[in-house]
mmCIF file of C-alpha atoms and ligand atoms in Angstrom:
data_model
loop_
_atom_site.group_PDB
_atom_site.id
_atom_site.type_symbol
_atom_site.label_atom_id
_atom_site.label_comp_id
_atom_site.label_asym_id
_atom_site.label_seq_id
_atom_site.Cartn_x
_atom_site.Cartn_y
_atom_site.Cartn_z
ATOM 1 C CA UNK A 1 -23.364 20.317 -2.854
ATOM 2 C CA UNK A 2 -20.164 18.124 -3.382
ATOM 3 C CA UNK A 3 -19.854 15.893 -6.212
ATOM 4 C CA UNK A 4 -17.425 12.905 -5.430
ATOM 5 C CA UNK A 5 -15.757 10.795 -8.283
ATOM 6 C CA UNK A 6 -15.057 8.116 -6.425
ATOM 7 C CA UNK A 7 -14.044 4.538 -6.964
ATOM 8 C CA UNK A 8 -13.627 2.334 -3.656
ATOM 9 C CA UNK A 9 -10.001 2.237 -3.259
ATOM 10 C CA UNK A 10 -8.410 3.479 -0.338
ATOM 11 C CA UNK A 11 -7.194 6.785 -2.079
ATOM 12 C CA UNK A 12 -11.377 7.372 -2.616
ATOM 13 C CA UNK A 13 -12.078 6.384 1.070
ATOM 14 C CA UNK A 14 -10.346 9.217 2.251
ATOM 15 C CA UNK A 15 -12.924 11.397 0.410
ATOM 16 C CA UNK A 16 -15.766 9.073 2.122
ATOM 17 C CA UNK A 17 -14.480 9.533 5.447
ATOM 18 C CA UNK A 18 -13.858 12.957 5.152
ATOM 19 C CA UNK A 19 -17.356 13.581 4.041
ATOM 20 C CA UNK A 20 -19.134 11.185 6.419
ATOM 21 C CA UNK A 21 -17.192 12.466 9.299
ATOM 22 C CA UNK A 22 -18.136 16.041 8.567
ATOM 23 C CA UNK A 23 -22.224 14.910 6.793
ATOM 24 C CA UNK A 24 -21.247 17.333 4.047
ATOM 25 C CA UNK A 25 -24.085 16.696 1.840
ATOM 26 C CA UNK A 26 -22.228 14.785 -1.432
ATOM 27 C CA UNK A 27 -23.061 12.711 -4.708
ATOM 28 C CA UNK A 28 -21.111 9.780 -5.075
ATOM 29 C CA UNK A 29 -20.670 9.709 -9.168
ATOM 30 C CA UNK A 30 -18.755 6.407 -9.505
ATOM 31 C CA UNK A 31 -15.740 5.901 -11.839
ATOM 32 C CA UNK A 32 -15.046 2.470 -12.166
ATOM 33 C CA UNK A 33 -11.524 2.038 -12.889
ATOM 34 C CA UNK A 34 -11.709 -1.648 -13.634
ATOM 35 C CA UNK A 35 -13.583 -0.631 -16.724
ATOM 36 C CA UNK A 36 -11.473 2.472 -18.000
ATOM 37 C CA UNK A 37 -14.173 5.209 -16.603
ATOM 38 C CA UNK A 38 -11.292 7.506 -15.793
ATOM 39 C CA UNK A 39 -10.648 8.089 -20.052
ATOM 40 C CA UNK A 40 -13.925 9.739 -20.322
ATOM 41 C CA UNK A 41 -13.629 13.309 -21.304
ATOM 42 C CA UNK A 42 -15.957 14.653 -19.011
ATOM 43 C CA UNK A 43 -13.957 13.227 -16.032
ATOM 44 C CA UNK A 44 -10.764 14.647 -17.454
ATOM 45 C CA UNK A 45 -11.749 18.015 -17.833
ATOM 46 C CA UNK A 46 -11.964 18.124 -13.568
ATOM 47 C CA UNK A 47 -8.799 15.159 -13.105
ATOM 48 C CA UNK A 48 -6.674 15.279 -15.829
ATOM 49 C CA UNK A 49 -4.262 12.897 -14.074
ATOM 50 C CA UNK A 50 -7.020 10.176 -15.060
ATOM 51 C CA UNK A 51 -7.333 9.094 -11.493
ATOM 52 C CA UNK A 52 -9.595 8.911 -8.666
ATOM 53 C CA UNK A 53 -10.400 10.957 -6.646
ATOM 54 C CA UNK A 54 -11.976 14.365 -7.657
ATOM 55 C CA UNK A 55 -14.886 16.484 -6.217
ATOM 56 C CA UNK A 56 -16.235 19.523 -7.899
ATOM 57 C CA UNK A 57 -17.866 21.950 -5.079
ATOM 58 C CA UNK A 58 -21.017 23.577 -6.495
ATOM 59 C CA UNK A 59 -21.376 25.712 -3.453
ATOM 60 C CA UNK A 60 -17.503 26.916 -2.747
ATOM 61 C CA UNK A 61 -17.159 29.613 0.037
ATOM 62 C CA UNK A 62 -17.371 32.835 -1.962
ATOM 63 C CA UNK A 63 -19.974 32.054 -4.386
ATOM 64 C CA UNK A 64 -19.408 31.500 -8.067
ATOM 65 C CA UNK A 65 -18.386 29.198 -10.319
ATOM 66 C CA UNK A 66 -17.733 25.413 -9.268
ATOM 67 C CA UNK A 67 -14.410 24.578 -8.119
ATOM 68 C CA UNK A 68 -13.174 20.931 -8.726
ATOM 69 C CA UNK A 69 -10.356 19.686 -7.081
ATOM 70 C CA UNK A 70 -8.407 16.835 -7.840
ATOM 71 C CA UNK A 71 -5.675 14.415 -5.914
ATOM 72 C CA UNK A 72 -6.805 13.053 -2.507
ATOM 73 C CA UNK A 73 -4.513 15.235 0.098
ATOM 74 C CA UNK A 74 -5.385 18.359 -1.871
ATOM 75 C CA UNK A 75 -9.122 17.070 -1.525
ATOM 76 C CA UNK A 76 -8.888 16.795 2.119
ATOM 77 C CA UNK A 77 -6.969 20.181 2.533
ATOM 78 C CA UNK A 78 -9.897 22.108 0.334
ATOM 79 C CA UNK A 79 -12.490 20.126 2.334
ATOM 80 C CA UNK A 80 -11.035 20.911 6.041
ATOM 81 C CA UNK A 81 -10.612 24.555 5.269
ATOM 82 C CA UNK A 82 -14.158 24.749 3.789
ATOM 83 C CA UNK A 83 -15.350 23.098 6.840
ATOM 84 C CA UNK A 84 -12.992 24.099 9.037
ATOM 85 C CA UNK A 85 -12.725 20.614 10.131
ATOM 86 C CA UNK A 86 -10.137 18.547 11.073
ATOM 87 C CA UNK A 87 -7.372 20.850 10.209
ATOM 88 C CA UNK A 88 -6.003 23.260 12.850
ATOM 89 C CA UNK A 89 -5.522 26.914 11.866
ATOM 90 C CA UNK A 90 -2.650 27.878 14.074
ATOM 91 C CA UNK A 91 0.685 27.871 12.904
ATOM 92 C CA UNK A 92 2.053 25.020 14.409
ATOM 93 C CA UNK A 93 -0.819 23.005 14.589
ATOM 94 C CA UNK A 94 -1.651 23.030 10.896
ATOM 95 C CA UNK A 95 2.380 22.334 10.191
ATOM 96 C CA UNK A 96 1.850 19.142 12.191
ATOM 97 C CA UNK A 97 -1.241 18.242 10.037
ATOM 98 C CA UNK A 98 0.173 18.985 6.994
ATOM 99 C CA UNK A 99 3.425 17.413 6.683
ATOM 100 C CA UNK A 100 2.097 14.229 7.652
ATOM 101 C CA UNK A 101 -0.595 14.352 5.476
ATOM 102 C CA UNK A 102 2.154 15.026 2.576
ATOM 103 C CA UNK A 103 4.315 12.159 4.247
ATOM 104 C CA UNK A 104 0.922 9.861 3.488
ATOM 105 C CA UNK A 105 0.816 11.129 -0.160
ATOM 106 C CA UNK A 106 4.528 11.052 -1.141
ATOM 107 C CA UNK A 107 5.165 7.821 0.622
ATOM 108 C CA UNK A 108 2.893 5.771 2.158
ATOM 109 C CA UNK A 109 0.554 5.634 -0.871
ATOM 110 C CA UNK A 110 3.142 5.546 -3.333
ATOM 111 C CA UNK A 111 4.971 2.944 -1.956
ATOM 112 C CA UNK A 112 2.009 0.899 -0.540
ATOM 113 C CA UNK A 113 0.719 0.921 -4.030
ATOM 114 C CA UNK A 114 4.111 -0.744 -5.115
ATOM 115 C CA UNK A 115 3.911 -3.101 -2.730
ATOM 116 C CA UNK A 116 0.437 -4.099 -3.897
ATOM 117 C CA UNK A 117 1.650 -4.083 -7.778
ATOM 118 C CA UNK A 118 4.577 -6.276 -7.004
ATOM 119 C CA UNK A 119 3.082 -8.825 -4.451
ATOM 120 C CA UNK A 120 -0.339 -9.241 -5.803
ATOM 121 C CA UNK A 121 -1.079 -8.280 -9.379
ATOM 122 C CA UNK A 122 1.434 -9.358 -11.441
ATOM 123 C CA UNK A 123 1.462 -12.682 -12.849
ATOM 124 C CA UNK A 124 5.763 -12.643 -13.017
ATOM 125 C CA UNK A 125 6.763 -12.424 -9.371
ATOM 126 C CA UNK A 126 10.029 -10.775 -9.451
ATOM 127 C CA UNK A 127 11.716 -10.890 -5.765
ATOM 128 C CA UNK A 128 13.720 -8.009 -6.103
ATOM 129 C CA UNK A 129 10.883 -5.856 -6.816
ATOM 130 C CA UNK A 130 8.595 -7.781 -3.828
ATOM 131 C CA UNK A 131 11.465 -7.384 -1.146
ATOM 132 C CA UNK A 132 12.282 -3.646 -2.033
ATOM 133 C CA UNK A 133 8.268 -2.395 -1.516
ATOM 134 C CA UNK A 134 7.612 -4.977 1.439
ATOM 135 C CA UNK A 135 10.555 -3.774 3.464
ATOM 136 C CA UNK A 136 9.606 0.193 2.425
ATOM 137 C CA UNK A 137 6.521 -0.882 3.673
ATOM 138 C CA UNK A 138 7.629 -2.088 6.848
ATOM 139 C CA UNK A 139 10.333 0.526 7.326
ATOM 140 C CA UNK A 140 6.961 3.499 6.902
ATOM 141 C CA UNK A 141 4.382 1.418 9.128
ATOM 142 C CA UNK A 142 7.922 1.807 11.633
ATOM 143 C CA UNK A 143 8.105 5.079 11.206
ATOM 144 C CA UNK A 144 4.014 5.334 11.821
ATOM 145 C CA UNK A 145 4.162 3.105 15.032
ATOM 146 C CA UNK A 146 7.246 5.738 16.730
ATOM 147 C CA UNK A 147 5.231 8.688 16.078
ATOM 148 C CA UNK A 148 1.688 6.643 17.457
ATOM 149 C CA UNK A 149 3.938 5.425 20.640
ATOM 150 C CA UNK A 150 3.211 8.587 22.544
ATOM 151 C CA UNK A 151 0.162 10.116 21.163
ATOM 152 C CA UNK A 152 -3.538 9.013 20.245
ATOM 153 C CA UNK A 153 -3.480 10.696 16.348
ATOM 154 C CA UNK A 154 -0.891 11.156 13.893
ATOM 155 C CA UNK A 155 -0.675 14.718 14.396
ATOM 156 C CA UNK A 156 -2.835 16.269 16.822
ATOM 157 C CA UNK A 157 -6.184 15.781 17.368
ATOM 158 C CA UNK A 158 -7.877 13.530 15.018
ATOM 159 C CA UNK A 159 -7.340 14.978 11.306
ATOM 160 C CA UNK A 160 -6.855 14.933 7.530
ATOM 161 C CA UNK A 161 -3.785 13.492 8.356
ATOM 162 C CA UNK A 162 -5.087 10.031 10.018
ATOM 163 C CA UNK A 163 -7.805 9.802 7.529
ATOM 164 C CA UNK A 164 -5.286 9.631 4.658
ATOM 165 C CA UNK A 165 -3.197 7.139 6.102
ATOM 166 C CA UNK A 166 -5.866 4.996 7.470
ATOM 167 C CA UNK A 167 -7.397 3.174 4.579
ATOM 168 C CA UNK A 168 -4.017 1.906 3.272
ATOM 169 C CA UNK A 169 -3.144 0.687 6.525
ATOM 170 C CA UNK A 170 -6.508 -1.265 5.937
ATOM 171 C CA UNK A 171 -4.754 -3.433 3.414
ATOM 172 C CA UNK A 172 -1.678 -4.675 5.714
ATOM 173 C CA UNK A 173 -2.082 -8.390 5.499
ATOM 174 C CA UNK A 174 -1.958 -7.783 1.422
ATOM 175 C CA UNK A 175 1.132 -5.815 1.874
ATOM 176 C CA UNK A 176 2.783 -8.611 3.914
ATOM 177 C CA UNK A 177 2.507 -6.628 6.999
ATOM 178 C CA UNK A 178 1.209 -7.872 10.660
ATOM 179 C CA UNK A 179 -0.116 -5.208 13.154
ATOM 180 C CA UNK A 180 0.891 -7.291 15.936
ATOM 181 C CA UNK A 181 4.402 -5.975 15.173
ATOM 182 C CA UNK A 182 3.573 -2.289 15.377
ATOM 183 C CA UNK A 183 1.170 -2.246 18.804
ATOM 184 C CA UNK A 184 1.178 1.400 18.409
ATOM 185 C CA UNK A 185 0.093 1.228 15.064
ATOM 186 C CA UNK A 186 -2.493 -1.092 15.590
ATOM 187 C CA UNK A 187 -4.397 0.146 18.786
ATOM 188 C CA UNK A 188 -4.369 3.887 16.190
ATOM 189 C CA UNK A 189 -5.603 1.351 13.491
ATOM 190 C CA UNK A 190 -8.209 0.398 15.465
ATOM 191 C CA UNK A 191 -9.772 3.179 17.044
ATOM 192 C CA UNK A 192 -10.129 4.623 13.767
ATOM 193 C CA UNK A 193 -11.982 1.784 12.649
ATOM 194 C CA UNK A 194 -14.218 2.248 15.043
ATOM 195 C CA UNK A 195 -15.487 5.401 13.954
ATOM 196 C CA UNK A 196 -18.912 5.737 13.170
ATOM 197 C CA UNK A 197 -17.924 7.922 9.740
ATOM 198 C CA UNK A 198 -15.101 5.172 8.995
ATOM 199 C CA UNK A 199 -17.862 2.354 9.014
ATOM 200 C CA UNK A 200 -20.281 3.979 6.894
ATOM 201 C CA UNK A 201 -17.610 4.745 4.275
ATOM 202 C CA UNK A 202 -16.808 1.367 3.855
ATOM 203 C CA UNK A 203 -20.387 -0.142 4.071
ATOM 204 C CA UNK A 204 -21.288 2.621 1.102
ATOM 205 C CA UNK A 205 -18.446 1.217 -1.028
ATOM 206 C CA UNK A 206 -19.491 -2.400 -0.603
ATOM 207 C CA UNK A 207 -22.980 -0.566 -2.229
ATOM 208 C CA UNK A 208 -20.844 1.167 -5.261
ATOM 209 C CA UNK A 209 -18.500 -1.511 -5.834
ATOM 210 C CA UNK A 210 -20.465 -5.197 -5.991
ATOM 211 C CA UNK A 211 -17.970 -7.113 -7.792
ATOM 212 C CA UNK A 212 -15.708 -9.470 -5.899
ATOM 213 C CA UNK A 213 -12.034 -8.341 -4.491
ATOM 214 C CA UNK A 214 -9.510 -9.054 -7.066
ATOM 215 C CA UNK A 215 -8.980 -7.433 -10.402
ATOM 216 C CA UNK A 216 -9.886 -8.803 -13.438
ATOM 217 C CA UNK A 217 -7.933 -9.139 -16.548
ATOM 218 C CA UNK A 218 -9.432 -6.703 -18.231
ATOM 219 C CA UNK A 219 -8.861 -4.424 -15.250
ATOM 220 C CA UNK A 220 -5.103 -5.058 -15.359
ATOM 221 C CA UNK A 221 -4.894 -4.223 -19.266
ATOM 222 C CA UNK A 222 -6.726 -1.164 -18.406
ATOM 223 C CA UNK A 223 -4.454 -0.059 -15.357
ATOM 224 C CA UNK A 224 -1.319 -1.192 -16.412
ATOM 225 C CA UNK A 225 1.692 -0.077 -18.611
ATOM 226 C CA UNK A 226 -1.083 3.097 -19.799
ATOM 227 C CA UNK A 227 1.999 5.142 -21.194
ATOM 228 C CA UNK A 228 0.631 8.689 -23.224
ATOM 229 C CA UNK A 229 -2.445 9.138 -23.330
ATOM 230 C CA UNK A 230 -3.600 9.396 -27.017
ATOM 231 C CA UNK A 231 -5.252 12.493 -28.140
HETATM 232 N N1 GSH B 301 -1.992 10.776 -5.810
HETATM 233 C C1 GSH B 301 -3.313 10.451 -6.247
HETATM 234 C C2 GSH B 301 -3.375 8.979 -6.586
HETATM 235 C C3 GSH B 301 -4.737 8.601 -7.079
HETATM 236 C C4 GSH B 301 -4.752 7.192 -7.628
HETATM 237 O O1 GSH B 301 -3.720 6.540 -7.815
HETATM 238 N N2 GSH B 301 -5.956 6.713 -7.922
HETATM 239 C C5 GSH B 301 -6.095 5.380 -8.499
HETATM 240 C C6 GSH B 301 -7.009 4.548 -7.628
HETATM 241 S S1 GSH B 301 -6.387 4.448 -5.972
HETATM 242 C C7 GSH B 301 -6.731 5.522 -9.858
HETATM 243 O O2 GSH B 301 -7.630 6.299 -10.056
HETATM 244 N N3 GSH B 301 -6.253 4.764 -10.857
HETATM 245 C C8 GSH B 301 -6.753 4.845 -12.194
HETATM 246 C C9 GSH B 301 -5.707 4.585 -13.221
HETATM 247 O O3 GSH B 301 -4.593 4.179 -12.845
HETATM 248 O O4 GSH B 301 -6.002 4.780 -14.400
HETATM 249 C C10 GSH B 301 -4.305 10.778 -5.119
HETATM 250 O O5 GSH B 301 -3.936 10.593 -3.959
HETATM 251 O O6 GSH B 301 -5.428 11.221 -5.422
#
């Protein structure tokens, strides 16, 4: 019913967890970035952002044509409401959800994904650059560990809203980050890892993805400094 263009980063396993926690039925149709998958016109047309994720729903509620959907917290919003999963419809509960699940895509990712640029992919370490994303880093898994220090979720009941922010708290020791500093943090971290749904996402990426970690040079070239796309 769902396609997923996926690649296994942790913006796509938010899409995996989503979909395993809810056993939507879904079609993984890879797009490996490494390789420059994300040009091709046909993946355009439905993410014209060139990035991963996107889903196109053959079955949306309402009948009729296919709706695609691209960007991860939009993803998870079209999902939950389809489902009606994961999201709270009240008023207040849904605020909760939401502006912590836009918190996750304004900030954490951004800046997490900074972090990872500066610290780990390029071959000129500039310390300027390194200090300003590892400290934003540490200054939003702060801000994460207040709001765990009293409650079980990030907003709620377990929602949208954890399962964006988990998978790039995944990826703390590569963002110079320690759990043991942020105990609330890390006893969220690991519950969530726990999951049944979180587990099979990852064990289907290690099936989609069977290169090593790291990325290649021909990766970086691809990723990198892309400037305007040409027509
Ligand atoms: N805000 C977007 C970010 C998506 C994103 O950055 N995707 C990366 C992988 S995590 C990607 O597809 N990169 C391909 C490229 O840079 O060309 C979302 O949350 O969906």
């Amino acid at each position: 019913m769902i396609d997923l263009y996926y690649w296994t980063t942790p913006n796509g396993h938010k899409i995996t967890i989503f979909l395993e926690e809810t056993r939507l039925p879904y079609t993984i149709k890879p797009v490996n970035i490494g390789k420059g998958e994300q040009f091709a016109p046909e993946f355009l047309a439905i993410s014209p952002n060139n990035r991963i994720p996107a889903i196109v729903d053959h079955e949306p509620a309402g009948g009729g044509k296919p709706i695609s959907v691209f960007e991860s917290g939009a993803i998870l919003q079209y999902l939950a409401e389809k489902t009606g999963k994961f999201l709270p419809s009240d008023l207040r509960g849904r605020t909760e959800v939401m502006q912590w699940l836009f918190w996750q895509m304004g900030g954490l990712g951004p800046m997490l994904g900074q972090n990872h640029h500066f610290r780990n992919y390029v071959g000129e370490k500039i310390p300027y650059a390194i200090e300003r994303y590892v400290k934003e880093t540490e200054r939003l898994y702060g801000v994460l560990d207040e709001r765990l220090a009293d409650r079980e979720f990030v907003a709620g009941a377990y929602s949208i809203a954890d399962m964006a922010c988990y998978p790039w708290i995944v990826l703390h020791e590569r963002q110079g980050q320690n759990l043991d500093d942020f105990p609330s943090l890390k006893r969220w971290f690991e519950t969530i890892q726990r999951r049944d749904a979180v587990e099979r996402a990852y064990a289907i990426a290690k099936t989609v993805n069977t290169a090593p970690p790291g990325m290649t040079e021909e990766a970086k070239k691809i990723l990198f400094g892309q400037g305007r796309r040409s027509k």
